[in-house]
PDB file of C-alpha atoms in Angstrom:
ATOM      1  CA  MET A   9      99.229 116.891  17.320  1.00  0.00           C
ATOM      2  CA  TRP A  10      99.132 119.567  19.985  1.00  0.00           C
ATOM      3  CA  ALA A  11      99.728 122.255  17.367  1.00  0.00           C
ATOM      4  CA  PHE A  12      96.284 121.529  15.909  1.00  0.00           C
ATOM      5  CA  TYR A  13      94.691 122.115  19.320  1.00  0.00           C
ATOM      6  CA  ILE A  14      96.539 125.417  19.673  1.00  0.00           C
ATOM      7  CA  VAL A  15      95.508 126.513  16.172  1.00  0.00           C
ATOM      8  CA  ALA A  16      91.874 125.514  16.765  1.00  0.00           C
ATOM      9  CA  VAL A  17      91.649 127.344  20.085  1.00  0.00           C
ATOM     10  CA  GLY A  18      93.359 130.383  18.550  1.00  0.00           C
ATOM     11  CA  LEU A  19      90.883 130.388  15.662  1.00  0.00           C
ATOM     12  CA  LEU A  20      88.011 129.993  18.096  1.00  0.00           C
ATOM     13  CA  LEU A  21      89.163 132.971  20.149  1.00  0.00           C
ATOM     14  CA  LEU A  22      89.720 135.005  16.978  1.00  0.00           C
ATOM     15  CA  GLY A  23      86.245 134.133  15.743  1.00  0.00           C
ATOM     16  CA  ILE A  24      84.648 135.049  19.048  1.00  0.00           C
ATOM     17  CA  ALA A  25      86.557 138.339  19.207  1.00  0.00           C
ATOM     18  CA  SER A  26      85.659 139.296  15.638  1.00  0.00           C
ATOM     19  CA  HIS A  27      82.103 137.892  15.817  1.00  0.00           C
ATOM     20  CA  SER A  28      82.781 135.883  12.662  1.00  0.00           C
ATOM     21  CA  ARG A  29      80.588 132.810  12.393  1.00  0.00           C
ATOM     22  CA  ASP A  30      82.706 131.367   9.565  1.00  0.00           C
ATOM     23  CA  VAL A  31      85.872 131.428  11.675  1.00  0.00           C
ATOM     24  CA  ILE A  32      84.036 129.875  14.634  1.00  0.00           C
ATOM     25  CA  VAL A  33      82.692 127.068  12.418  1.00  0.00           C
ATOM     26  CA  LEU A  34      86.168 126.500  10.955  1.00  0.00           C
ATOM     27  CA  ALA A  35      87.689 126.347  14.445  1.00  0.00           C
ATOM     28  CA  GLY A  36      84.998 123.934  15.620  1.00  0.00           C
ATOM     29  CA  THR A  37      85.584 121.707  12.611  1.00  0.00           C
ATOM     30  CA  VAL A  38      89.356 121.663  13.136  1.00  0.00           C
ATOM     31  CA  LEU A  39      88.878 120.961  16.846  1.00  0.00           C
ATOM     32  CA  PHE A  40      86.374 118.147  16.216  1.00  0.00           C
ATOM     33  CA  ILE A  41      88.552 116.443  13.595  1.00  0.00           C
ATOM     34  CA  THR A  42      91.619 116.772  15.827  1.00  0.00           C
ATOM     35  CA  ILE A  43      89.814 115.185  18.780  1.00  0.00           C
ATOM     36  CA  VAL A  44      88.512 112.315  16.632  1.00  0.00           C
ATOM     37  CA  VAL A  45      91.956 111.638  15.148  1.00  0.00           C
ATOM     38  CA  HIS A  46      93.612 111.866  18.569  1.00  0.00           C
ATOM     39  CA  LEU A  47      91.155 109.426  20.180  1.00  0.00           C
ATOM     40  CA  THR A  48      91.289 107.046  17.217  1.00  0.00           C
ATOM     41  CA  SER A  49      95.077 106.930  17.271  1.00  0.00           C
ATOM     42  CA  ALA A  50      95.097 106.355  21.044  1.00  0.00           C
ATOM     43  CA  ILE A  51      92.591 103.512  20.743  1.00  0.00           C
ATOM     44  CA  MET A  52      94.466 101.864  17.857  1.00  0.00           C
ATOM     45  CA  ARG A  53      97.825 102.201  19.636  1.00  0.00           C
ATOM     46  CA  ASP A  54      96.403 100.524  22.746  1.00  0.00           C
ATOM     47  CA  PHE A  55      94.892  97.697  20.700  1.00  0.00           C
ATOM     48  CA  MET A  56      98.205  97.120  18.926  1.00  0.00           C
ATOM     49  CA  GLU A  57      99.973  96.981  22.292  1.00  0.00           C
ATOM     50  CA  GLY A  58      97.426  94.479  23.590  1.00  0.00           C
ATOM     51  CA  ARG A  59      95.711  96.742  26.102  1.00  0.00           C
ATOM     52  CA  ARG A  60      91.939  96.795  26.219  1.00  0.00           C
ATOM     53  CA  ARG A  61      91.220  99.833  28.377  1.00  0.00           C
ATOM     54  CA  TRP A  62      89.203 101.473  25.588  1.00  0.00           C
ATOM     55  CA  LEU A  63      86.962  98.452  25.081  1.00  0.00           C
ATOM     56  CA  GLY A  64      84.438  99.680  27.653  1.00  0.00           C
ATOM     57  CA  VAL A  65      84.426 103.159  26.172  1.00  0.00           C
ATOM     58  CA  VAL A  66      83.851 101.843  22.655  1.00  0.00           C
ATOM     59  CA  ALA A  67      81.194  99.382  23.869  1.00  0.00           C
ATOM     60  CA  GLY A  68      79.459 102.230  25.698  1.00  0.00           C
ATOM     61  CA  PHE A  69      78.655 103.867  22.386  1.00  0.00           C
TER      62      PHE A  69
END
């Protein structure tokens, strides 16, 4: 999972350095999807283990 964060940040830095909007958009997309998948898996794991610490966060949205 952490490899996706490293790749996304690397792409973001590459895009900023080369002033390439396409690379920046790609990095943002990879980063967004990685964050969503990471949070979703954490929430589902906690629900399966019987913990409800994410209930307030989910209800807040």
